[in-house]
Coordinates of C-alpha atoms in Angstrom, one line a residue:
M1 CA 0.0 0.0 0.0
S2 CA 1.6 3.2 -1.1
A3 CA 0.9 6.6 -2.7
E4 CA 2.1 5.3 -6.0
E5 CA -1.2 3.4 -6.4
L6 CA -2.8 6.8 -6.9
A7 CA -0.4 7.9 -9.6
V8 CA -3.0 7.2 -12.3
E9 CA -5.7 9.1 -14.1
P10 CA -8.4 10.9 -12.0
L11 CA -11.3 8.4 -12.2
A12 CA -9.0 5.4 -11.5
S13 CA -7.6 7.2 -8.5
A14 CA -11.1 7.9 -7.2
R15 CA -12.0 4.2 -7.6
R16 CA -9.0 3.3 -5.6
V17 CA -9.8 5.7 -2.8
L18 CA -13.4 4.6 -2.6
G19 CA -13.7 2.2 0.4
A20 CA -10.4 3.3 1.9
T21 CA -10.1 4.5 5.5
M22 CA -8.9 7.9 6.7
R23 CA -7.6 8.2 10.2
S24 CA -7.1 11.3 12.3
G25 CA -6.4 10.8 16.0
P26 CA -9.0 8.6 17.6
V27 CA -11.4 8.8 14.6
A28 CA -11.4 6.6 11.6
V29 CA -13.8 7.0 8.6
R30 CA -14.5 4.6 5.8
I31 CA -14.8 6.6 2.5
V32 CA -18.1 5.9 0.8
E33 CA -18.4 8.8 -1.7
V34 CA -15.7 10.6 -3.8
E35 CA -15.4 12.9 -6.8
A36 CA -12.5 12.9 -9.2
Y37 CA -10.9 16.2 -10.4
G38 CA -8.3 16.8 -13.1
G39 CA -6.1 19.7 -13.9
D40 CA -5.1 22.6 -16.2
P41 CA -5.2 22.6 -20.0
A42 CA -1.5 21.8 -20.3
G43 CA -2.0 18.5 -18.5
P44 CA -3.6 15.3 -19.8
W45 CA -6.8 15.6 -17.8
Y46 CA -8.1 19.2 -18.3
D47 CA -10.9 19.9 -15.9
P48 CA -12.5 23.3 -15.9
A49 CA -14.3 22.4 -12.6
A50 CA -11.1 21.7 -10.8
H51 CA -9.3 24.3 -8.6
S52 CA -6.2 23.5 -10.8
G53 CA -8.2 24.1 -14.0
R54 CA -6.6 27.6 -14.5
G55 CA -3.1 26.6 -13.5
R56 CA -1.0 26.6 -10.4
T57 CA -1.6 29.0 -7.5
P58 CA -0.4 29.1 -3.9
R59 CA -3.8 27.6 -2.9
N60 CA -3.7 24.6 -5.2
A61 CA 0.0 24.0 -5.5
V62 CA -0.2 20.7 -3.7
M63 CA -2.4 19.3 -6.5
F64 CA 0.6 19.6 -8.8
G65 CA 2.8 17.6 -6.5
P66 CA 3.1 13.9 -5.8
P67 CA 0.1 11.7 -5.1
G68 CA -1.1 10.9 -1.6
M69 CA -0.9 14.4 -0.2
L70 CA -3.7 16.2 1.7
Y71 CA -5.3 19.1 -0.2
V72 CA -7.6 21.1 2.2
Y73 CA -9.6 24.2 1.4
F74 CA -12.5 26.3 2.8
S75 CA -15.8 26.1 1.0
Y76 CA -18.2 29.0 1.5
G77 CA -15.9 30.3 4.2
M78 CA -17.0 27.7 6.8
H79 CA -16.6 24.1 5.6
T80 CA -13.2 22.3 5.4
C81 CA -13.2 20.1 2.3
V82 CA -10.7 17.2 2.2
N83 CA -9.0 16.0 -0.9
V84 CA -6.3 13.4 -1.7
T85 CA -3.9 14.4 -4.5
S86 CA -3.5 11.9 -7.3
G87 CA -1.7 11.4 -10.6
P88 CA 2.0 11.5 -11.2
D89 CA 4.2 14.2 -9.6
G90 CA 3.8 17.4 -11.7
V91 CA 0.4 16.6 -13.1
A92 CA -2.5 18.1 -11.3
S93 CA -5.4 16.0 -10.1
A94 CA -7.2 15.1 -6.8
V95 CA -10.0 13.1 -5.3
L96 CA -12.5 15.0 -3.1
L97 CA -13.8 12.9 -0.2
R98 CA -17.5 13.6 -0.2
A99 CA -18.8 11.3 2.5
G100 CA -17.8 8.5 4.9
E101 CA -18.9 6.2 7.7
V102 CA -17.3 6.6 11.1
I103 CA -15.9 3.2 12.0
E104 CA -13.8 4.2 15.1
G105 CA -14.1 7.0 17.6
H106 CA -17.8 7.5 17.4
E107 CA -18.1 9.4 20.6
V108 CA -15.4 11.9 19.6
A109 CA -17.0 12.3 16.2
R110 CA -20.4 13.0 17.8
S111 CA -18.8 15.7 20.0
R112 CA -17.5 17.4 16.8
R113 CA -20.8 16.9 15.0
P114 CA -23.6 17.7 17.6
A115 CA -26.1 18.5 14.8
A116 CA -25.8 15.0 13.3
R117 CA -29.1 13.2 13.9
T118 CA -27.9 9.7 13.0
E119 CA -24.7 7.8 12.7
A120 CA -24.9 8.1 8.9
D121 CA -25.0 11.9 9.2
L122 CA -21.7 12.2 11.1
A123 CA -19.5 12.4 8.0
R124 CA -22.1 12.8 5.2
G125 CA -21.1 15.6 2.9
P126 CA -17.6 17.0 2.4
G127 CA -17.8 19.7 5.1
N128 CA -19.0 17.1 7.7
F129 CA -16.4 14.6 6.6
G130 CA -13.7 17.2 7.5
S131 CA -15.4 18.1 10.8
A132 CA -15.7 14.5 12.0
L133 CA -12.0 14.1 11.5
A134 CA -11.1 17.6 12.9
I135 CA -9.1 18.4 9.7
T136 CA -8.2 22.0 9.3
L137 CA -6.3 24.2 6.9
S138 CA -3.2 23.7 8.9
D139 CA -3.2 20.1 7.7
Y140 CA -2.7 21.1 4.1
G141 CA 0.1 19.1 2.5
T142 CA 0.2 16.2 5.0
A143 CA 1.8 13.1 3.5
L144 CA -1.1 10.7 4.0
F145 CA 1.0 7.5 3.6
D146 CA 3.7 8.5 6.1
P147 CA 3.2 6.2 9.1
A148 CA 4.2 9.1 11.4
A149 CA 1.7 11.5 9.9
P150 CA -1.2 12.7 12.2
I151 CA -3.7 12.0 9.3
R152 CA -3.3 8.8 7.3
L153 CA -5.0 7.1 4.4
E154 CA -5.2 3.3 4.4
L155 CA -6.2 1.8 1.0
G156 CA -8.2 -1.4 1.4
P157 CA -8.7 -4.1 -1.3
E158 CA -9.7 -2.6 -4.6
I159 CA -13.5 -2.9 -5.2
T160 CA -13.8 -5.0 -8.3
D161 CA -17.6 -5.5 -8.3
S162 CA -18.8 -2.7 -10.6
A163 CA -22.4 -3.3 -9.4
A164 CA -21.5 -2.1 -5.9
I165 CA -20.4 1.3 -7.2
G166 CA -22.7 4.1 -8.3
V167 CA -21.5 6.5 -10.9
G168 CA -22.9 9.9 -11.7
P169 CA -22.2 13.7 -12.2
R170 CA -20.4 15.7 -9.6
V171 CA -22.3 17.8 -7.1
G172 CA -22.6 21.6 -7.3
V173 CA -20.2 22.3 -10.1
S174 CA -21.2 24.7 -12.9
L175 CA -18.5 23.6 -15.4
A176 CA -18.2 20.1 -16.8
A177 CA -21.3 19.4 -14.8
D178 CA -22.3 16.2 -16.5
R179 CA -18.9 14.5 -16.3
P180 CA -19.6 11.2 -14.5
W181 CA -16.8 11.6 -12.0
R182 CA -18.7 11.0 -8.8
L183 CA -18.5 7.5 -7.3
W184 CA -20.3 6.1 -4.3
L185 CA -20.9 2.8 -2.5
R186 CA -24.5 1.8 -3.3
D187 CA -25.0 0.0 0.0
S188 CA -23.9 2.9 2.3
P189 CA -26.5 5.0 4.1
A190 CA -23.9 7.8 4.5
V191 CA -23.8 8.8 0.8
S192 CA -24.9 12.4 0.2
A193 CA -27.7 13.7 -1.9
Y194 CA -27.0 14.8 -5.5
R195 CA -27.6 18.5 -6.1
R196 CA -27.0 20.0 -9.5
S197 CA -25.6 23.6 -9.6
P198 CA -28.3 26.1 -10.8
R199 CA -25.5 27.7 -12.8
A200 CA -24.8 24.5 -14.8
P201 CA -26.0 24.3 -18.4
E202 CA -28.8 22.1 -19.3
V203 CA -28.1 18.3 -19.2
G204 CA -26.1 17.2 -22.2
R205 CA -24.8 20.7 -23.1
S206 CA -21.9 21.1 -20.6
A207 CA -18.2 20.4 -21.4

């Protein structure tokens, strides 16, 4: 198990991360929903919906680095979204972790997510996923496969049963809105609801 397993194209990386476990302190979360994101026009996987779609900036620089790094950003000024970088070093891409099931540290996760009504709500949605694991902007750039890192990603066996995986468009993006780069485990109650961006073009007319 190493970061090099994620040095592949975005959707293959997302499939590999699906079902993996992320650990931070006493809390461990099984990843049940992900979205793949590519990079800038100079790379092989141009993705106008990705933060890296317009090129490298101080905010997205880690996306252009090696795979298996933590890319964290604020969404709407209040939610911490958690991503795992993918693709070979120098080529931008990442996997957004949209939802998970808490498998260890339930009481700690509940204390961090008092508004959660059920166990399935604890890490449902990208902001809640980050909150359950107490991941902050200061964790940006963490090497997730370093055994000494405070946050770690553990890849499980690859899911080979295609019937177990749902495939559909990404949530809330206005560009490349119909690209089927969102994956989820069909049997998980923690998968979030699909919401199409009101700014996205009509179905079948986006890039």
